[in-house]
Amino acid sequence: MLLAACAQGGADAPTAGARPTIVSLNPCTDAILADVTAPGQLLAISHYSKDPRSSSMPAEQASRYRATGGTVEEVLALDPDVVVAGSFIAPATRAALEDLGMQVVTFGIASDVASSEEQIRRLASLAGDPRAGQRLIERIEAALTEAEAPDGRAVDVLLWQPGGIVAGEQSLVSDLLARTGFTNGAPARGLSQADYVALEDVVAAPPQVLLVAGGDLGQQHPVLDRLPDMRRERFDTSLLYCGGPTIIRAARRLAEIRSTAW
């Protein structure tokens, strides 16, 4: 096994030529690692990626991998060289895995496209194939270029997420909105990350486009379809939180919404 190393946020590349086996405990790193690892190298993904409500991977892709709940016992049984986790991994779990000789590398939440691409580079380097990471980044950049608004005009949008909350300005999805011809209307309405928005608030100040990613009763109310200057569109929850290859699908969906809205 590789020696335990890498404090949070400091992923070192493996020895040149090495292809370490990896277990991922985070749905966002699941999707990236599935794209940059060799067959058989990614031993397991997180159980979140098997659930369509929390996965950032297509179900068919997730079905190719074993899943783990992230317990020390489950990971130990798989005997990976490296465990990739989110930055909120329990300190006791991390210490136990490192004591057992596993390298634990943690990743935070990407706040924009640039930070997601940096995570791709780190994960691809960790997996021993930096070129695979570069290929994924090139696909992302091509999708973003293709999704740019042809007229350069920014459309006011409010992204209504599960639980009735909105996305803040410093979030990956807000960066994607800006790159695809939208303006996140939350800041102009005095709203920050995860602020709650009621149905009455939307009716009182409707955006040009309302992206609904939740299923609350208010988010499905028929009054929303009777607002003459607003268009309501669905936005899948699987596109909300993760970067990596998810950016490609999110950019295409946003471009589709913008092209059909006017």
mmCIF file of C-alpha atoms in Angstrom:
data_model
loop_
_atom_site.group_PDB
_atom_site.id
_atom_site.type_symbol
_atom_site.label_atom_id
_atom_site.label_comp_id
_atom_site.label_asym_id
_atom_site.label_seq_id
_atom_site.Cartn_x
_atom_site.Cartn_y
_atom_site.Cartn_z
ATOM 1 C CA MET A 1 0.000 0.000 0.000
ATOM 2 C CA LEU A 2 1.032 3.578 -0.382
ATOM 3 C CA LEU A 3 2.046 5.170 2.868
ATOM 4 C CA ALA A 4 -0.575 7.331 4.549
ATOM 5 C CA ALA A 5 -0.028 10.906 3.487
ATOM 6 C CA CYS A 6 -1.701 14.026 2.205
ATOM 7 C CA ALA A 7 -3.295 16.307 4.722
ATOM 8 C CA GLN A 8 -6.628 17.814 3.719
ATOM 9 C CA GLY A 9 -6.400 19.598 0.388
ATOM 10 C CA GLY A 10 -2.829 18.433 -0.318
ATOM 11 C CA ALA A 11 -3.052 15.459 -2.657
ATOM 12 C CA ASP A 12 0.404 14.250 -3.682
ATOM 13 C CA ALA A 13 0.790 12.349 -6.919
ATOM 14 C CA PRO A 14 1.636 8.642 -6.608
ATOM 15 C CA THR A 15 5.013 7.250 -7.564
ATOM 16 C CA ALA A 16 5.689 7.652 -11.286
ATOM 17 C CA GLY A 17 4.138 4.821 -13.237
ATOM 18 C CA ALA A 18 2.059 3.584 -10.312
ATOM 19 C CA ARG A 19 -1.671 3.016 -10.682
ATOM 20 C CA PRO A 20 -2.999 2.911 -7.110
ATOM 21 C CA THR A 21 -6.319 1.265 -6.348
ATOM 22 C CA ILE A 22 -8.889 3.763 -5.086
ATOM 23 C CA VAL A 23 -12.091 3.846 -3.068
ATOM 24 C CA SER A 24 -14.172 7.032 -3.323
ATOM 25 C CA LEU A 25 -16.486 8.092 -0.504
ATOM 26 C CA ASN A 26 -17.792 11.285 -2.105
ATOM 27 C CA PRO A 27 -20.364 11.498 -4.936
ATOM 28 C CA CYS A 28 -18.548 14.370 -6.624
ATOM 29 C CA THR A 29 -15.193 12.580 -6.714
ATOM 30 C CA ASP A 30 -16.986 9.359 -7.747
ATOM 31 C CA ALA A 31 -17.924 10.861 -11.100
ATOM 32 C CA ILE A 32 -14.486 12.322 -11.800
ATOM 33 C CA LEU A 33 -12.611 9.174 -10.813
ATOM 34 C CA ALA A 34 -14.885 7.042 -12.983
ATOM 35 C CA ASP A 35 -13.698 9.200 -15.886
ATOM 36 C CA VAL A 36 -9.943 9.271 -15.192
ATOM 37 C CA THR A 37 -9.157 5.803 -13.805
ATOM 38 C CA ALA A 38 -8.263 2.622 -15.641
ATOM 39 C CA PRO A 39 -10.591 -0.414 -15.595
ATOM 40 C CA GLY A 40 -10.397 -2.130 -12.212
ATOM 41 C CA GLN A 41 -8.590 0.765 -10.550
ATOM 42 C CA LEU A 42 -11.651 2.338 -8.892
ATOM 43 C CA LEU A 43 -12.683 -0.367 -6.452
ATOM 44 C CA ALA A 44 -15.840 1.310 -5.129
ATOM 45 C CA ILE A 45 -17.833 4.514 -5.174
ATOM 46 C CA SER A 46 -19.990 6.060 -2.470
ATOM 47 C CA HIS A 47 -23.493 4.748 -1.852
ATOM 48 C CA TYR A 48 -24.790 8.234 -2.746
ATOM 49 C CA SER A 49 -23.978 7.593 -6.396
ATOM 50 C CA LYS A 50 -26.374 4.650 -6.439
ATOM 51 C CA ASP A 51 -29.265 6.952 -5.446
ATOM 52 C CA PRO A 52 -30.644 9.153 -8.277
ATOM 53 C CA ARG A 53 -31.555 11.830 -5.716
ATOM 54 C CA SER A 54 -27.925 12.363 -4.699
ATOM 55 C CA SER A 55 -25.890 10.949 -7.576
ATOM 56 C CA SER A 56 -23.861 13.029 -10.008
ATOM 57 C CA MET A 57 -23.351 10.009 -12.260
ATOM 58 C CA PRO A 58 -25.696 8.454 -14.808
ATOM 59 C CA ALA A 59 -27.305 5.349 -13.300
ATOM 60 C CA GLU A 60 -25.836 3.080 -15.971
ATOM 61 C CA GLN A 61 -22.319 4.260 -15.167
ATOM 62 C CA ALA A 62 -22.819 3.953 -11.401
ATOM 63 C CA SER A 63 -24.074 0.384 -11.841
ATOM 64 C CA ARG A 64 -20.613 -0.709 -13.000
ATOM 65 C CA TYR A 65 -19.093 -0.125 -9.579
ATOM 66 C CA ARG A 66 -19.443 -1.516 -6.095
ATOM 67 C CA ALA A 67 -20.692 0.928 -3.485
ATOM 68 C CA THR A 68 -19.651 1.512 0.093
ATOM 69 C CA GLY A 69 -21.261 3.299 3.012
ATOM 70 C CA GLY A 70 -17.856 4.588 4.028
ATOM 71 C CA THR A 71 -17.303 2.521 7.152
ATOM 72 C CA VAL A 72 -13.765 1.547 8.055
ATOM 73 C CA GLU A 73 -14.727 -2.132 7.869
ATOM 74 C CA GLU A 74 -16.109 -1.822 4.333
ATOM 75 C CA VAL A 75 -13.097 0.084 3.060
ATOM 76 C CA LEU A 76 -10.637 -2.264 4.756
ATOM 77 C CA ALA A 77 -12.294 -5.243 3.073
ATOM 78 C CA LEU A 78 -11.594 -3.634 -0.310
ATOM 79 C CA ASP A 79 -7.933 -3.002 0.626
ATOM 80 C CA PRO A 80 -7.357 0.139 -1.505
ATOM 81 C CA ASP A 81 -4.136 2.088 -1.716
ATOM 82 C CA VAL A 82 -5.978 5.409 -1.586
ATOM 83 C CA VAL A 83 -9.256 6.560 -0.067
ATOM 84 C CA VAL A 84 -10.730 9.743 -1.569
ATOM 85 C CA ALA A 85 -13.253 11.520 0.640
ATOM 86 C CA GLY A 86 -15.012 14.824 1.173
ATOM 87 C CA SER A 87 -13.532 17.372 3.546
ATOM 88 C CA PHE A 88 -16.176 16.520 6.160
ATOM 89 C CA ILE A 89 -14.963 12.948 6.719
ATOM 90 C CA ALA A 90 -15.127 12.097 10.427
ATOM 91 C CA PRO A 91 -11.685 12.597 12.007
ATOM 92 C CA ALA A 92 -11.919 9.205 13.721
ATOM 93 C CA THR A 93 -12.646 7.480 10.403
ATOM 94 C CA ARG A 94 -9.758 9.223 8.714
ATOM 95 C CA ALA A 95 -7.352 8.369 11.541
ATOM 96 C CA ALA A 96 -8.425 4.718 11.493
ATOM 97 C CA LEU A 97 -7.916 4.415 7.744
ATOM 98 C CA GLU A 98 -4.501 6.030 7.928
ATOM 99 C CA ASP A 99 -3.506 3.803 10.842
ATOM 100 C CA LEU A 100 -4.333 0.845 8.608
ATOM 101 C CA GLY A 101 -1.870 2.126 5.999
ATOM 102 C CA MET A 102 -4.245 3.782 3.553
ATOM 103 C CA GLN A 103 -3.584 7.173 2.034
ATOM 104 C CA VAL A 104 -6.584 9.459 2.675
ATOM 105 C CA VAL A 105 -7.060 12.433 0.372
ATOM 106 C CA THR A 106 -9.882 14.918 0.893
ATOM 107 C CA PHE A 107 -11.604 17.341 -1.457
ATOM 108 C CA GLY A 108 -13.904 20.244 -0.681
ATOM 109 C CA ILE A 109 -16.846 21.547 -2.679
ATOM 110 C CA ALA A 110 -15.887 23.185 -5.980
ATOM 111 C CA SER A 111 -17.159 26.779 -5.970
ATOM 112 C CA ASP A 112 -16.637 27.452 -9.683
ATOM 113 C CA VAL A 113 -15.469 25.836 -12.907
ATOM 114 C CA ALA A 114 -11.824 26.703 -12.287
ATOM 115 C CA SER A 115 -11.751 24.998 -8.885
ATOM 116 C CA SER A 116 -13.492 21.948 -10.344
ATOM 117 C CA GLU A 117 -10.888 21.684 -13.081
ATOM 118 C CA GLU A 118 -8.150 21.897 -10.459
ATOM 119 C CA GLN A 119 -9.773 18.996 -8.628
ATOM 120 C CA ILE A 120 -9.814 17.025 -11.874
ATOM 121 C CA ARG A 121 -6.079 17.614 -12.293
ATOM 122 C CA ARG A 122 -5.368 16.479 -8.732
ATOM 123 C CA LEU A 123 -7.531 13.366 -9.004
ATOM 124 C CA ALA A 124 -6.087 12.384 -12.378
ATOM 125 C CA SER A 125 -2.570 12.851 -11.042
ATOM 126 C CA LEU A 126 -3.441 10.795 -7.980
ATOM 127 C CA ALA A 127 -4.792 8.063 -10.264
ATOM 128 C CA GLY A 128 -1.571 8.105 -12.279
ATOM 129 C CA ASP A 129 -2.996 9.473 -15.526
ATOM 130 C CA PRO A 130 -2.767 13.284 -15.791
ATOM 131 C CA ARG A 131 -3.600 13.105 -19.491
ATOM 132 C CA ALA A 132 -7.011 11.608 -18.704
ATOM 133 C CA GLY A 133 -7.700 14.625 -16.528
ATOM 134 C CA GLN A 134 -6.680 16.992 -19.302
ATOM 135 C CA ARG A 135 -8.957 15.214 -21.751
ATOM 136 C CA LEU A 136 -11.895 15.626 -19.363
ATOM 137 C CA ILE A 137 -11.094 19.324 -18.900
ATOM 138 C CA GLU A 138 -10.994 19.802 -22.676
ATOM 139 C CA ARG A 139 -14.436 18.189 -22.969
ATOM 140 C CA ILE A 140 -15.753 20.514 -20.262
ATOM 141 C CA GLU A 141 -14.339 23.601 -21.942
ATOM 142 C CA ALA A 142 -15.783 22.541 -25.301
ATOM 143 C CA ALA A 143 -19.229 22.032 -23.744
ATOM 144 C CA LEU A 144 -19.085 25.442 -22.059
ATOM 145 C CA THR A 145 -18.060 27.135 -25.302
ATOM 146 C CA GLU A 146 -20.895 25.434 -27.143
ATOM 147 C CA ALA A 147 -23.354 26.523 -24.425
ATOM 148 C CA GLU A 148 -22.466 30.227 -24.542
ATOM 149 C CA ALA A 149 -25.368 32.560 -25.305
ATOM 150 C CA PRO A 150 -25.128 33.525 -28.992
ATOM 151 C CA ASP A 151 -26.555 37.006 -28.430
ATOM 152 C CA GLY A 152 -24.536 37.771 -25.290
ATOM 153 C CA ARG A 153 -27.690 38.882 -23.464
ATOM 154 C CA ALA A 154 -28.033 37.819 -19.818
ATOM 155 C CA VAL A 155 -31.412 36.418 -18.782
ATOM 156 C CA ASP A 156 -32.609 36.860 -15.192
ATOM 157 C CA VAL A 157 -33.013 33.447 -13.565
ATOM 158 C CA LEU A 158 -33.886 32.182 -10.107
ATOM 159 C CA LEU A 159 -32.781 28.654 -9.270
ATOM 160 C CA TRP A 160 -35.225 27.157 -6.774
ATOM 161 C CA GLN A 161 -33.630 24.137 -5.153
ATOM 162 C CA PRO A 162 -34.971 21.325 -2.947
ATOM 163 C CA GLY A 163 -36.322 22.687 0.314
ATOM 164 C CA GLY A 164 -37.172 26.013 -1.315
ATOM 165 C CA ILE A 165 -33.644 27.413 -1.071
ATOM 166 C CA VAL A 166 -31.625 29.276 -3.679
ATOM 167 C CA ALA A 167 -28.046 29.110 -4.920
ATOM 168 C CA GLY A 168 -25.732 31.883 -3.806
ATOM 169 C CA GLU A 169 -23.425 33.922 -5.970
ATOM 170 C CA GLN A 170 -20.275 32.016 -4.955
ATOM 171 C CA SER A 171 -21.389 28.584 -6.127
ATOM 172 C CA LEU A 172 -20.517 26.342 -9.036
ATOM 173 C CA VAL A 173 -24.026 26.423 -10.461
ATOM 174 C CA SER A 174 -24.009 30.232 -10.364
ATOM 175 C CA ASP A 175 -20.792 30.204 -12.409
ATOM 176 C CA LEU A 176 -22.456 27.859 -14.891
ATOM 177 C CA LEU A 177 -25.468 30.153 -15.155
ATOM 178 C CA ALA A 178 -23.208 33.092 -15.981
ATOM 179 C CA ARG A 179 -21.329 31.084 -18.609
ATOM 180 C CA THR A 180 -24.545 30.022 -20.369
ATOM 181 C CA GLY A 181 -26.259 33.394 -20.664
ATOM 182 C CA PHE A 182 -28.078 33.745 -17.351
ATOM 183 C CA THR A 183 -27.785 36.035 -14.355
ATOM 184 C CA ASN A 184 -28.390 34.472 -10.956
ATOM 185 C CA GLY A 185 -31.230 36.629 -9.639
ATOM 186 C CA ALA A 186 -30.747 35.638 -6.006
ATOM 187 C CA PRO A 187 -28.187 38.346 -5.063
ATOM 188 C CA ALA A 188 -30.305 41.104 -6.674
ATOM 189 C CA ARG A 189 -33.170 39.960 -4.453
ATOM 190 C CA GLY A 190 -30.993 40.160 -1.340
ATOM 191 C CA LEU A 191 -30.631 36.376 -1.140
ATOM 192 C CA SER A 192 -27.526 34.401 -0.235
ATOM 193 C CA GLN A 193 -26.560 30.740 -0.438
ATOM 194 C CA ALA A 194 -29.316 28.463 0.955
ATOM 195 C CA ASP A 195 -31.730 31.315 1.732
ATOM 196 C CA TYR A 196 -35.364 30.216 1.674
ATOM 197 C CA VAL A 197 -37.789 31.554 -0.928
ATOM 198 C CA ALA A 198 -41.540 31.154 -0.522
ATOM 199 C CA LEU A 199 -44.047 30.830 -3.347
ATOM 200 C CA GLU A 200 -45.369 34.292 -2.491
ATOM 201 C CA ASP A 201 -41.889 35.754 -3.000
ATOM 202 C CA VAL A 202 -41.649 34.303 -6.506
ATOM 203 C CA VAL A 203 -45.125 35.535 -7.438
ATOM 204 C CA ALA A 204 -44.355 39.022 -6.114
ATOM 205 C CA ALA A 205 -41.099 39.349 -8.082
ATOM 206 C CA PRO A 206 -40.965 36.697 -10.815
ATOM 207 C CA PRO A 207 -37.696 36.199 -12.708
ATOM 208 C CA GLN A 208 -37.626 35.810 -16.474
ATOM 209 C CA VAL A 209 -36.850 32.112 -15.963
ATOM 210 C CA LEU A 210 -37.598 30.051 -12.867
ATOM 211 C CA LEU A 211 -35.481 26.907 -12.687
ATOM 212 C CA VAL A 212 -37.186 24.434 -10.370
ATOM 213 C CA ALA A 213 -34.949 21.719 -8.971
ATOM 214 C CA GLY A 214 -37.168 20.798 -6.043
ATOM 215 C CA GLY A 215 -40.459 19.045 -5.542
ATOM 216 C CA ASP A 216 -42.070 21.021 -2.728
ATOM 217 C CA LEU A 217 -45.760 21.823 -3.047
ATOM 218 C CA GLY A 218 -45.098 25.508 -3.614
ATOM 219 C CA GLN A 219 -42.629 24.716 -6.389
ATOM 220 C CA GLN A 220 -45.354 22.823 -8.262
ATOM 221 C CA HIS A 221 -48.179 25.321 -7.723
ATOM 222 C CA PRO A 222 -50.203 26.047 -10.902
ATOM 223 C CA VAL A 223 -50.043 29.792 -10.249
ATOM 224 C CA LEU A 224 -46.451 29.656 -11.485
ATOM 225 C CA ASP A 225 -47.666 28.836 -14.979
ATOM 226 C CA ARG A 226 -49.961 31.845 -14.991
ATOM 227 C CA LEU A 227 -47.254 34.474 -14.538
ATOM 228 C CA PRO A 228 -47.181 36.099 -17.988
ATOM 229 C CA ASP A 229 -43.569 37.270 -18.034
ATOM 230 C CA MET A 230 -41.960 34.181 -16.480
ATOM 231 C CA ARG A 231 -41.079 30.792 -17.886
ATOM 232 C CA ARG A 232 -40.771 27.799 -15.548
ATOM 233 C CA GLU A 233 -38.318 25.005 -16.371
ATOM 234 C CA ARG A 234 -37.216 21.842 -14.589
ATOM 235 C CA PHE A 235 -33.560 21.456 -13.623
ATOM 236 C CA ASP A 236 -32.488 18.030 -12.417
ATOM 237 C CA THR A 237 -31.078 17.888 -8.889
ATOM 238 C CA SER A 238 -28.222 15.679 -10.125
ATOM 239 C CA LEU A 239 -26.829 18.760 -11.924
ATOM 240 C CA LEU A 240 -26.737 21.043 -8.898
ATOM 241 C CA TYR A 241 -23.788 20.277 -6.696
ATOM 242 C CA CYS A 242 -20.888 18.525 -8.423
ATOM 243 C CA GLY A 243 -18.329 19.562 -10.982
ATOM 244 C CA GLY A 244 -16.286 17.294 -13.222
ATOM 245 C CA PRO A 245 -18.269 15.611 -16.013
ATOM 246 C CA THR A 246 -21.507 16.876 -14.442
ATOM 247 C CA ILE A 247 -20.596 20.317 -15.783
ATOM 248 C CA ILE A 248 -20.998 18.998 -19.333
ATOM 249 C CA ARG A 249 -24.559 17.801 -18.742
ATOM 250 C CA ALA A 250 -25.474 20.937 -16.781
ATOM 251 C CA ALA A 251 -24.142 23.249 -19.497
ATOM 252 C CA ARG A 252 -26.081 21.418 -22.192
ATOM 253 C CA ARG A 253 -29.294 21.547 -20.173
ATOM 254 C CA LEU A 254 -28.904 25.269 -19.472
ATOM 255 C CA ALA A 255 -28.209 25.965 -23.152
ATOM 256 C CA GLU A 256 -31.332 24.008 -24.058
ATOM 257 C CA ILE A 257 -33.439 25.983 -21.607
ATOM 258 C CA ARG A 258 -32.120 29.305 -22.861
ATOM 259 C CA SER A 259 -32.625 28.406 -26.522
ATOM 260 C CA THR A 260 -36.285 27.425 -25.966
ATOM 261 C CA ALA A 261 -37.150 30.253 -23.607
ATOM 262 C CA TRP A 262 -37.006 32.901 -26.348
#
